[in-house]
Coordinates of C-alpha atoms and ligand atoms in Angstrom, one line a residue:
M1 CA 26.9 -25.3 -26.1
S2 CA 30.4 -23.8 -25.6
A3 CA 33.6 -25.8 -26.2
L4 CA 34.2 -25.8 -22.4
R5 CA 30.9 -27.6 -21.6
E6 CA 31.6 -30.1 -24.3
K7 CA 35.0 -31.1 -22.8
A8 CA 35.1 -34.7 -21.5
A9 CA 36.3 -33.6 -18.1
W10 CA 33.6 -31.0 -17.8
R11 CA 30.9 -33.6 -18.6
T12 CA 32.4 -36.0 -16.1
L13 CA 32.4 -33.4 -13.4
E14 CA 28.7 -32.7 -14.1
E15 CA 27.9 -36.3 -13.5
H16 CA 30.2 -36.6 -10.6
R17 CA 28.6 -33.6 -9.0
Q18 CA 25.3 -35.6 -8.9
Q19 CA 27.0 -38.5 -7.2
L20 CA 28.5 -36.3 -4.6
E21 CA 25.2 -34.5 -4.0
N22 CA 24.2 -36.5 -0.9
Q23 CA 27.6 -36.8 0.6
H24 CA 28.1 -34.5 3.6
L25 CA 31.6 -33.5 4.6
R26 CA 30.9 -35.6 7.7
D27 CA 30.6 -38.7 5.4
L28 CA 33.7 -37.8 3.4
F29 CA 35.8 -37.5 6.5
A30 CA 34.3 -40.7 8.0
A31 CA 35.0 -42.7 4.9
D32 CA 38.6 -41.4 4.5
P33 CA 40.7 -41.1 7.7
G34 CA 43.8 -40.1 5.7
R35 CA 42.0 -37.1 4.1
A36 CA 43.6 -34.3 6.2
E37 CA 47.1 -35.6 5.5
R38 CA 46.5 -36.0 1.8
Y39 CA 44.6 -32.9 1.1
R40 CA 47.4 -30.6 2.0
A41 CA 50.0 -28.8 -0.2
D42 CA 53.0 -26.6 0.6
A43 CA 54.6 -23.8 -1.4
A44 CA 56.9 -20.8 -0.7
G45 CA 56.4 -21.2 3.1
W46 CA 52.6 -21.4 2.8
R47 CA 50.6 -24.5 3.7
L48 CA 47.2 -25.1 2.1
D49 CA 44.7 -27.3 4.0
Y50 CA 41.9 -28.2 1.6
A51 CA 40.4 -31.3 3.3
R52 CA 37.3 -29.3 4.2
H53 CA 36.1 -29.2 0.6
R54 CA 33.3 -31.1 -1.0
V55 CA 35.7 -33.3 -3.0
N56 CA 37.1 -36.8 -3.0
D57 CA 40.0 -38.3 -4.9
Q58 CA 37.8 -38.7 -8.0
T59 CA 36.7 -35.1 -8.0
L60 CA 40.3 -33.9 -7.8
E61 CA 41.3 -36.3 -10.6
H62 CA 38.5 -34.9 -12.8
L63 CA 39.5 -31.3 -11.9
F64 CA 43.1 -31.8 -12.8
A65 CA 42.0 -33.5 -16.1
L66 CA 39.9 -30.4 -16.8
A67 CA 43.0 -28.2 -16.2
R68 CA 45.0 -30.4 -18.7
E69 CA 42.2 -30.5 -21.2
C70 CA 42.0 -26.7 -21.1
G71 CA 45.7 -26.3 -21.6
V72 CA 46.4 -24.6 -18.3
E73 CA 50.1 -25.6 -18.4
A74 CA 50.7 -24.4 -22.0
R75 CA 49.0 -21.1 -21.2
R76 CA 51.0 -20.6 -18.0
D77 CA 54.2 -21.3 -20.0
A78 CA 53.1 -18.8 -22.7
M79 CA 52.7 -16.1 -20.0
F80 CA 56.1 -16.9 -18.4
A81 CA 57.7 -16.8 -21.9
G82 CA 56.5 -13.2 -22.5
E83 CA 54.0 -14.1 -25.2
K84 CA 51.2 -11.6 -25.9
V85 CA 48.6 -13.4 -23.8
N86 CA 46.7 -10.2 -23.3
T87 CA 45.2 -10.6 -26.8
T88 CA 42.7 -7.7 -26.9
E89 CA 45.5 -5.3 -26.2
Q90 CA 48.3 -7.2 -27.9
R91 CA 50.5 -7.2 -24.8
A92 CA 52.5 -9.6 -22.7
A93 CA 51.4 -10.0 -19.1
L94 CA 54.8 -10.2 -17.4
H95 CA 54.3 -9.2 -13.8
I96 CA 56.5 -12.3 -13.0
A97 CA 59.4 -10.3 -14.5
L98 CA 59.0 -7.7 -11.9
R99 CA 60.3 -10.1 -9.3
A100 CA 62.7 -12.1 -11.3
P101 CA 66.3 -12.3 -10.1
A102 CA 68.8 -10.2 -12.1
R103 CA 70.4 -13.3 -13.7
K104 CA 67.1 -14.3 -15.4
V105 CA 66.4 -13.6 -19.0
I106 CA 62.8 -12.8 -19.9
K107 CA 62.2 -11.4 -23.3
V108 CA 59.4 -9.2 -24.8
D109 CA 59.7 -8.8 -28.5
G110 CA 63.2 -10.2 -28.4
A111 CA 64.6 -7.8 -25.7
N112 CA 65.4 -9.0 -22.2
V113 CA 63.3 -6.9 -19.8
V114 CA 65.0 -8.0 -16.5
P115 CA 67.9 -5.5 -16.6
Q116 CA 65.3 -2.6 -17.0
V117 CA 63.4 -3.9 -14.0
H118 CA 66.5 -4.0 -11.8
A119 CA 67.6 -0.5 -13.0
V120 CA 64.3 1.0 -11.8
L121 CA 64.5 -0.9 -8.5
K122 CA 68.0 0.5 -8.0
R123 CA 66.8 4.1 -8.6
M124 CA 63.8 3.5 -6.4
G125 CA 66.1 2.2 -3.6
E126 CA 68.3 5.2 -3.8
F127 CA 65.4 7.6 -3.6
A128 CA 63.7 5.6 -0.7
L129 CA 66.9 5.7 1.3
A130 CA 67.3 9.5 0.7
I131 CA 63.8 10.0 2.2
R132 CA 64.3 7.5 5.0
E133 CA 67.6 9.0 6.0
G134 CA 66.2 12.6 6.0
R135 CA 68.5 13.6 3.1
W136 CA 65.6 14.6 0.7
L137 CA 64.6 18.2 1.7
G138 CA 61.4 20.1 0.9
F139 CA 61.3 23.7 -0.3
S140 CA 62.0 25.2 3.2
G141 CA 65.0 22.9 3.8
R142 CA 63.1 20.6 6.2
P143 CA 63.3 16.8 5.6
I144 CA 60.3 15.0 4.1
R145 CA 58.3 13.3 6.8
N146 CA 54.9 12.7 5.0
I147 CA 54.4 10.6 1.9
V148 CA 51.0 10.9 0.1
N149 CA 50.4 8.4 -2.6
V150 CA 47.9 9.7 -5.2
G151 CA 46.5 7.0 -7.4
I152 CA 43.4 4.8 -7.9
G153 CA 42.7 1.1 -8.7
G154 CA 45.9 -0.8 -9.1
S155 CA 47.9 2.4 -8.4
D156 CA 46.3 2.6 -4.9
L157 CA 44.9 -0.7 -3.7
G158 CA 48.2 -2.6 -3.8
P159 CA 50.2 0.2 -2.1
V160 CA 47.6 0.7 0.6
M161 CA 47.2 -3.0 1.2
A162 CA 51.0 -3.5 1.4
Y163 CA 51.5 -0.6 3.6
E164 CA 48.9 -1.8 6.1
A165 CA 50.1 -5.4 5.8
L166 CA 53.7 -4.5 6.5
R167 CA 53.2 -1.6 8.9
H168 CA 55.1 -3.6 11.6
F169 CA 58.2 -3.3 9.4
S170 CA 57.7 0.3 8.5
D171 CA 59.6 3.4 9.6
R172 CA 57.3 5.0 12.1
K173 CA 58.9 8.4 11.7
L174 CA 57.2 8.7 8.3
Q175 CA 53.5 9.4 7.9
M176 CA 52.0 7.4 4.9
R177 CA 48.8 8.6 3.4
F178 CA 46.8 7.5 0.4
V179 CA 44.4 9.5 -1.8
S180 CA 42.3 7.8 -4.4
N181 CA 38.8 9.1 -4.6
V182 CA 37.9 12.1 -6.8
D183 CA 35.8 13.2 -3.8
Y184 CA 37.9 16.1 -2.5
T185 CA 37.2 15.0 1.1
D186 CA 39.7 12.2 0.5
F187 CA 42.4 14.7 -0.3
A188 CA 41.4 17.2 2.4
E189 CA 41.4 14.6 5.2
A190 CA 44.7 13.1 4.0
V191 CA 46.6 16.5 4.2
H192 CA 44.7 18.4 6.9
D193 CA 47.3 18.0 9.5
L194 CA 50.4 17.9 7.2
R195 CA 53.0 20.6 6.7
P196 CA 53.4 21.1 2.9
D197 CA 57.1 21.7 3.2
E198 CA 57.5 18.2 4.7
T199 CA 55.2 16.4 2.3
L200 CA 56.1 14.4 -0.8
F201 CA 53.4 13.5 -3.3
I202 CA 53.8 10.3 -5.3
I203 CA 51.6 10.5 -8.3
A204 CA 51.0 6.9 -9.3
S205 CA 49.3 6.3 -12.6
K206 CA 50.2 3.8 -15.3
T207 CA 48.5 6.0 -18.0
F208 CA 48.9 9.4 -16.3
T209 CA 45.5 10.2 -17.7
T210 CA 43.1 8.8 -15.1
L211 CA 40.6 11.5 -14.2
E212 CA 40.6 10.9 -10.5
T213 CA 44.4 10.8 -10.1
M214 CA 45.0 13.8 -12.4
T215 CA 42.4 15.9 -10.6
N216 CA 43.9 15.0 -7.2
A217 CA 47.4 15.6 -8.5
H218 CA 46.5 19.1 -9.6
S219 CA 44.8 19.8 -6.3
A220 CA 48.0 18.6 -4.6
R221 CA 50.1 20.9 -6.7
D222 CA 47.9 23.9 -5.9
W223 CA 48.0 23.0 -2.2
L224 CA 51.8 22.9 -2.2
L225 CA 52.2 26.1 -4.3
A226 CA 49.9 28.0 -2.1
A227 CA 52.3 27.3 0.8
A228 CA 55.4 27.9 -1.3
D229 CA 54.3 31.4 -2.5
G230 CA 53.7 30.1 -6.0
D231 CA 57.4 29.1 -6.4
K232 CA 57.1 26.4 -9.2
A233 CA 60.6 25.2 -8.3
A234 CA 59.1 23.6 -5.2
V235 CA 57.3 21.1 -7.4
A236 CA 60.5 19.2 -8.2
K237 CA 61.2 18.7 -4.5
H238 CA 57.7 17.5 -3.6
F239 CA 56.5 15.5 -6.5
V240 CA 57.6 12.2 -8.1
A241 CA 55.7 10.2 -10.7
L242 CA 55.2 6.5 -11.2
S243 CA 54.1 5.8 -14.7
T244 CA 54.6 4.4 -18.2
N245 CA 53.7 7.7 -19.8
E246 CA 56.8 9.9 -19.9
K247 CA 55.2 12.6 -22.1
A248 CA 52.2 13.2 -19.8
V249 CA 54.5 13.2 -16.7
E250 CA 56.6 15.9 -18.2
E251 CA 53.5 17.9 -19.3
F252 CA 52.3 17.8 -15.7
G253 CA 55.6 19.4 -14.7
I254 CA 57.5 16.5 -13.2
S255 CA 60.9 16.0 -14.7
T256 CA 61.8 12.4 -15.8
D257 CA 64.6 12.5 -13.2
H258 CA 61.8 12.2 -10.7
M259 CA 59.9 9.6 -12.6
Y260 CA 60.0 5.8 -11.9
G261 CA 58.9 3.9 -14.9
F262 CA 57.3 0.6 -15.7
W263 CA 56.0 -1.0 -18.9
D264 CA 52.8 -1.8 -20.8
W265 CA 53.2 -5.5 -19.9
V266 CA 52.5 -4.7 -16.3
G267 CA 48.7 -4.6 -15.7
G268 CA 47.5 -2.0 -13.1
R269 CA 46.2 -4.7 -10.7
Y270 CA 49.4 -6.7 -11.1
S271 CA 51.7 -3.7 -10.4
M272 CA 52.2 -3.4 -6.6
D273 CA 55.7 -4.9 -7.0
S274 CA 56.7 -2.5 -9.8
A275 CA 57.5 1.2 -9.4
I276 CA 54.0 1.5 -8.1
G277 CA 55.4 0.0 -4.9
L278 CA 57.6 3.1 -4.2
S279 CA 55.5 4.1 -1.2
T280 CA 55.9 0.5 0.1
M281 CA 59.6 0.7 -0.4
I282 CA 59.9 4.0 1.4
A283 CA 57.9 2.6 4.3
I284 CA 59.7 -0.7 4.8
G285 CA 63.1 0.1 3.1
P286 CA 64.6 -1.4 0.0
E287 CA 65.9 -4.5 1.6
A288 CA 62.5 -5.6 3.0
F289 CA 61.0 -4.7 -0.4
R290 CA 63.5 -7.1 -2.0
D291 CA 62.4 -9.8 0.5
M292 CA 58.8 -9.2 -0.7
L293 CA 59.9 -9.6 -4.3
A294 CA 61.7 -12.9 -3.3
G295 CA 58.4 -14.1 -1.8
F296 CA 56.6 -13.3 -5.1
H297 CA 59.3 -15.1 -7.1
A298 CA 59.2 -18.2 -4.9
M299 CA 55.5 -18.6 -5.6
D300 CA 56.0 -17.9 -9.3
E301 CA 58.6 -20.7 -9.5
H302 CA 56.2 -23.0 -7.6
F303 CA 53.4 -22.2 -10.0
R304 CA 55.7 -22.6 -13.0
T305 CA 57.3 -25.9 -12.0
A306 CA 55.1 -27.9 -9.6
P307 CA 53.0 -30.7 -11.0
L308 CA 49.3 -29.7 -11.1
E309 CA 48.4 -32.1 -8.3
R310 CA 50.8 -30.3 -5.9
N311 CA 50.4 -26.8 -7.3
L312 CA 48.8 -24.4 -4.8
P313 CA 47.4 -21.8 -7.2
V314 CA 46.1 -24.6 -9.5
I315 CA 44.4 -26.5 -6.6
M316 CA 42.8 -23.4 -5.3
G317 CA 41.9 -22.2 -8.8
L318 CA 40.2 -25.5 -9.6
L319 CA 38.3 -25.6 -6.3
G320 CA 37.0 -22.2 -7.1
V321 CA 35.8 -23.4 -10.5
W322 CA 34.2 -26.4 -8.9
Y323 CA 31.9 -24.3 -6.6
N324 CA 31.4 -21.4 -9.1
D325 CA 30.3 -23.6 -12.0
F326 CA 29.0 -26.9 -10.5
F327 CA 27.4 -25.6 -7.2
G328 CA 26.3 -22.2 -8.4
A329 CA 28.3 -20.5 -5.6
E330 CA 28.5 -16.8 -6.5
T331 CA 30.9 -15.5 -4.0
V332 CA 34.1 -16.3 -2.1
A333 CA 34.8 -14.9 1.4
V334 CA 38.4 -14.1 2.2
L335 CA 38.9 -14.1 5.9
P336 CA 42.3 -13.1 7.2
Y337 CA 42.8 -13.8 10.9
E338 CA 45.4 -11.0 11.0
Q339 CA 44.6 -7.4 11.6
Y340 CA 47.5 -6.2 9.4
L341 CA 45.7 -7.8 6.4
K342 CA 42.6 -5.7 6.8
R343 CA 42.8 -4.2 3.3
F344 CA 43.6 -7.6 1.7
P345 CA 40.0 -8.4 0.7
A346 CA 39.7 -5.0 -0.9
Y347 CA 42.9 -5.5 -2.8
L348 CA 41.7 -9.0 -4.0
Q349 CA 38.5 -7.5 -5.3
Q350 CA 40.3 -5.6 -8.0
L351 CA 42.7 -8.4 -8.7
T352 CA 40.0 -11.1 -9.1
M353 CA 37.0 -9.2 -10.3
E354 CA 38.6 -6.8 -12.7
S355 CA 40.5 -9.8 -14.1
N356 CA 37.9 -12.4 -14.4
G357 CA 34.6 -10.4 -14.6
K358 CA 34.3 -11.2 -18.3
H359 CA 31.4 -12.4 -20.4
V360 CA 33.2 -13.4 -23.6
T361 CA 35.9 -15.9 -24.4
L362 CA 39.2 -15.1 -26.0
D363 CA 37.6 -15.6 -29.4
G364 CA 34.7 -13.2 -28.5
A365 CA 32.1 -15.9 -28.1
T366 CA 29.6 -15.4 -25.2
V367 CA 30.4 -17.6 -22.3
D368 CA 27.8 -20.0 -21.1
V369 CA 29.3 -20.8 -17.7
A370 CA 29.7 -18.5 -14.8
T371 CA 33.0 -16.7 -14.7
G372 CA 34.7 -14.7 -11.9
P373 CA 32.9 -15.0 -8.6
I374 CA 32.5 -12.0 -6.2
Y375 CA 35.3 -11.7 -3.7
W376 CA 34.6 -10.0 -0.3
G377 CA 35.6 -10.3 3.3
E378 CA 36.8 -8.8 6.5
P379 CA 39.5 -9.7 9.0
G380 CA 38.5 -12.2 11.7
T381 CA 37.2 -12.1 14.3
N382 CA 35.2 -9.0 13.4
G383 CA 33.4 -10.8 10.6
Q384 CA 32.2 -13.4 13.0
H385 CA 30.0 -10.8 14.8
S386 CA 28.7 -9.5 11.5
F387 CA 28.1 -11.7 8.4
Y388 CA 29.2 -15.2 9.5
Q389 CA 25.6 -15.9 10.5
L390 CA 24.6 -16.0 6.8
I391 CA 27.6 -18.2 5.9
H392 CA 26.6 -20.7 8.7
Q393 CA 22.9 -20.8 8.5
G394 CA 21.9 -18.8 5.4
T395 CA 20.7 -20.4 2.1
R396 CA 23.8 -19.7 0.0
L397 CA 26.9 -21.6 -0.4
I398 CA 29.9 -19.4 0.3
P399 CA 33.3 -21.0 0.1
C400 CA 35.8 -19.4 2.5
D401 CA 39.5 -18.7 2.4
F402 CA 40.8 -18.5 6.0
I403 CA 44.3 -17.0 6.3
G404 CA 46.2 -17.5 9.5
F405 CA 49.7 -17.1 11.0
G406 CA 51.5 -19.2 13.6
Q407 CA 52.8 -16.2 15.4
S408 CA 51.6 -12.7 16.0
L409 CA 53.8 -9.7 15.2
N410 CA 52.5 -8.2 18.5
P411 CA 52.3 -11.1 20.9
S412 CA 50.6 -10.4 24.2
G413 CA 48.9 -12.7 26.7
R414 CA 46.3 -15.0 25.1
H415 CA 45.3 -12.8 22.2
H416 CA 46.9 -14.8 19.4
D417 CA 45.7 -18.2 20.9
L418 CA 42.2 -16.8 21.0
L419 CA 42.4 -15.4 17.5
L420 CA 43.7 -18.7 16.0
A421 CA 41.3 -20.8 18.1
N422 CA 38.4 -18.8 16.5
M423 CA 39.7 -19.4 13.0
I424 CA 40.1 -23.1 13.5
A425 CA 36.7 -23.4 15.2
Q426 CA 35.0 -21.5 12.4
A427 CA 36.4 -23.9 9.8
E428 CA 35.2 -26.8 11.9
A429 CA 31.8 -25.4 12.5
L430 CA 31.3 -24.6 8.8
A431 CA 32.3 -28.1 7.7
F432 CA 30.6 -30.3 10.3
G433 CA 27.8 -28.2 11.7
K434 CA 25.5 -29.5 14.4
T435 CA 22.8 -32.0 13.7
L436 CA 19.2 -32.0 15.1
Q437 CA 20.1 -35.0 17.2
Q438 CA 23.0 -33.1 18.8
V439 CA 20.8 -30.2 19.5
E440 CA 18.1 -32.3 21.1
D441 CA 20.7 -34.2 23.1
E442 CA 21.7 -30.8 24.6
G443 CA 18.1 -30.6 25.9
I444 CA 17.0 -27.8 23.6
S445 CA 13.2 -27.6 23.2
Q446 CA 11.5 -28.9 20.1
E447 CA 10.4 -25.4 19.2
L448 CA 13.8 -24.0 19.3
A449 CA 15.7 -27.0 17.9
P450 CA 15.4 -26.1 14.2
H451 CA 16.9 -22.7 14.8
R452 CA 19.9 -24.2 16.6
V453 CA 20.8 -26.7 13.8
F454 CA 23.9 -26.0 11.7
E455 CA 23.7 -27.9 8.5
G456 CA 27.5 -27.8 8.0
N457 CA 28.9 -29.0 4.7
R458 CA 30.2 -25.5 4.1
P459 CA 33.6 -25.6 2.4
S460 CA 36.8 -23.7 3.3
S461 CA 40.5 -23.5 2.6
L462 CA 43.0 -22.8 5.3
L463 CA 46.1 -20.9 4.2
L464 CA 48.8 -21.0 7.0
T465 CA 52.3 -19.7 7.5
E466 CA 54.5 -18.7 10.3
R467 CA 54.5 -14.9 10.4
L468 CA 53.3 -12.1 8.2
T469 CA 56.7 -11.0 6.8
P470 CA 57.4 -9.1 3.5
T471 CA 58.3 -12.5 2.0
A472 CA 55.1 -14.1 3.1
L473 CA 53.0 -11.2 1.8
G474 CA 54.7 -11.5 -1.6
S475 CA 54.0 -15.2 -1.9
L476 CA 50.4 -14.7 -0.8
V477 CA 49.7 -12.1 -3.5
A478 CA 51.4 -14.1 -6.2
L479 CA 49.3 -17.1 -5.1
Y480 CA 46.1 -15.2 -5.8
E481 CA 47.5 -13.8 -9.0
H482 CA 48.0 -17.3 -10.3
I483 CA 44.7 -18.6 -9.0
V484 CA 43.1 -15.9 -11.1
F485 CA 45.2 -17.0 -14.1
T486 CA 44.3 -20.6 -13.7
Q487 CA 40.6 -19.9 -13.6
A488 CA 40.8 -17.6 -16.6
A489 CA 42.6 -20.4 -18.5
I490 CA 39.7 -22.8 -17.7
W491 CA 37.1 -20.3 -18.7
N492 CA 39.1 -19.3 -21.8
I493 CA 38.8 -15.6 -21.0
N494 CA 41.4 -12.8 -20.9
P495 CA 42.2 -11.8 -17.3
F496 CA 44.4 -9.0 -18.4
D497 CA 42.1 -6.4 -20.0
Q498 CA 39.3 -4.3 -18.4
W499 CA 37.1 -2.9 -21.1
G500 CA 34.2 -3.0 -18.7
V501 CA 35.4 0.2 -16.9
E502 CA 35.3 2.3 -20.0
L503 CA 31.6 3.1 -20.7
G504 CA 31.0 4.7 -17.3
K505 CA 34.2 6.8 -17.7
Q506 CA 33.1 8.1 -21.1
L507 CA 29.5 8.9 -19.9
A508 CA 30.9 10.7 -16.8
L509 CA 32.8 13.2 -19.1
R510 CA 29.6 13.9 -21.0
V511 CA 27.6 14.3 -17.8
V512 CA 30.1 16.6 -16.1
D513 CA 30.1 18.9 -19.2
E514 CA 26.3 19.0 -19.1
I515 CA 26.3 19.8 -15.3
E516 CA 28.8 22.6 -15.8
S517 CA 26.9 24.1 -18.8
P518 CA 23.4 24.3 -17.3
R519 CA 21.8 25.5 -20.5
K520 CA 22.9 22.6 -22.6
P521 CA 19.9 20.5 -23.7
L522 CA 19.8 17.0 -22.2
N523 CA 19.4 14.1 -24.6
H524 CA 19.8 11.0 -22.3
D525 CA 17.0 8.7 -21.3
S526 CA 14.3 10.3 -19.1
A527 CA 15.8 9.0 -15.8
T528 CA 19.3 10.3 -16.5
N529 CA 17.9 13.7 -17.6
A530 CA 15.9 14.0 -14.4
T531 CA 18.9 13.2 -12.2
I532 CA 21.1 15.7 -14.0
A533 CA 18.3 18.3 -13.7
W534 CA 18.1 17.6 -10.0
Y535 CA 21.8 18.1 -9.5
R536 CA 22.0 21.2 -11.6
K537 CA 19.5 22.7 -9.1
A538 CA 21.1 21.2 -6.0
R539 CA 24.6 22.4 -6.7
S540 CA 23.5 26.0 -7.2
K541 CA 21.5 26.3 -4.0
Ligands
LIG1 O1 39.7 1.1 -13.2 C1 40.4 1.0 -14.4 C2 41.9 1.1 -14.3 O2 42.4 1.2 -15.6 C3 42.5 0.0 -13.5 O3 42.8 -1.1 -14.3 C4 43.8 0.7 -13.1 O4 44.4 0.0 -12.1 C5 43.2 2.0 -12.7 O5 42.2 2.3 -13.6 C6 44.2 3.1 -12.6 O6 44.9 3.4 -13.8 P1 46.2 4.2 -13.9 O7 47.2 3.6 -13.1 O8 46.5 4.3 -15.3 O9 45.8 5.6 -13.3

């Protein structure tokens, strides 16, 4: 048995789970009228309502005891202190330094990294303003009006999500596009209506070696050069790079004057507030970008200093562990009732699943508890007319995170009241359901009655704040970053590496070589050989 399962608090939680087995949320609410007041926490402008969870005061006590026994606080302090908490890569994980105020001192290997962060932010700000004010000209002398971010994973999902989330605050004169997939269709559709002489490509890649991004970057350069009569000088006006790899950027043909750097202590999925956020900064302006950073920082400070019992990321992280490991819940649904957050679930998928999709502990021992759950979701109310049926009446337990705002950024008539009424009603329906008695009292026939019963007892969190501003978005993203960290600390896994993406990458290089050299003998398993043989034929028809 693993050290985790032998911990006193873990064992207590296992027993406690049995005791709670037959208690419905209806019972928990009936027995505890002060529940809604008590099971609430506030941080950085966000309010978390967690009364609709299958917990009571003892559960929470045991969960906080587990956090203490697993050393969550010490691990958090080590991360904030710049220690090499990413042990398999011997790196610090200091995304919190990306949003630290200039006066802070955060050291990696003895050197304060905060001044470097602010120096890059300053250069980014100058560049963003030059674009926004029409001072940055393309090869024909026309101002840049189209920005195409070329990147994948953390170099795409954060920028896309933030652009969509903060679109209300963006400069509508600028066209923002995002290309990530190695499928050329992605590139072709992104540029099909753009003038090359008005288009800036931001090549976003921490390593500057990622196959998809480099392939798309070369296609972008060809597309531009075709319009600029092959004049290579045009590249300088139409390409900038966001990377940690100066050498590879220069080899591609982008001068370091047009490169915005970051550092190996910024993980790809934790990088939307580094130079990788250049497209966000161009869209919303440097001032609003700084507001977003302030939002991140406010949540960081809360996570760093608030007692566990009032600590939002800790509470949500522990509730996640509770369902994942003690109820066998395999997924979490993220349900923003805000159209601008439509890409937020996709963003969270990389943040949570690339971080905590791990099968060994920090010491390399196989884990014997479930680690990172599957995150998924869609904005409300669309999801209600699609998959909510399964959440309400299916056989699986799916904890839900509802995200809602007091005010719409586009207020009109009853729209926002209806939107929020739906969110509140869904949380109520999931928790309390509808009993057979209630169904029968409505005069429903005996035959139909079982189909109309809602078991309820389905848990959810409500995350609420006033408006979706840059500051609110920053705090929301930081909240989930720290939830992921809290859970990794409990499971004793490394949330900052991603070795699991490597094997497929290596095999793809071998396969592409075999596809493009059709006479090469195939030495894979019989299924892989057959599929390669099929494609060799299909591509040459
Ligand atoms: O998918 C693996 C990964 O390394 C992610 O962690 C990262 O965000 C993405 O590829 C892109 O990497 P890069 O920014 O180096 O191009």
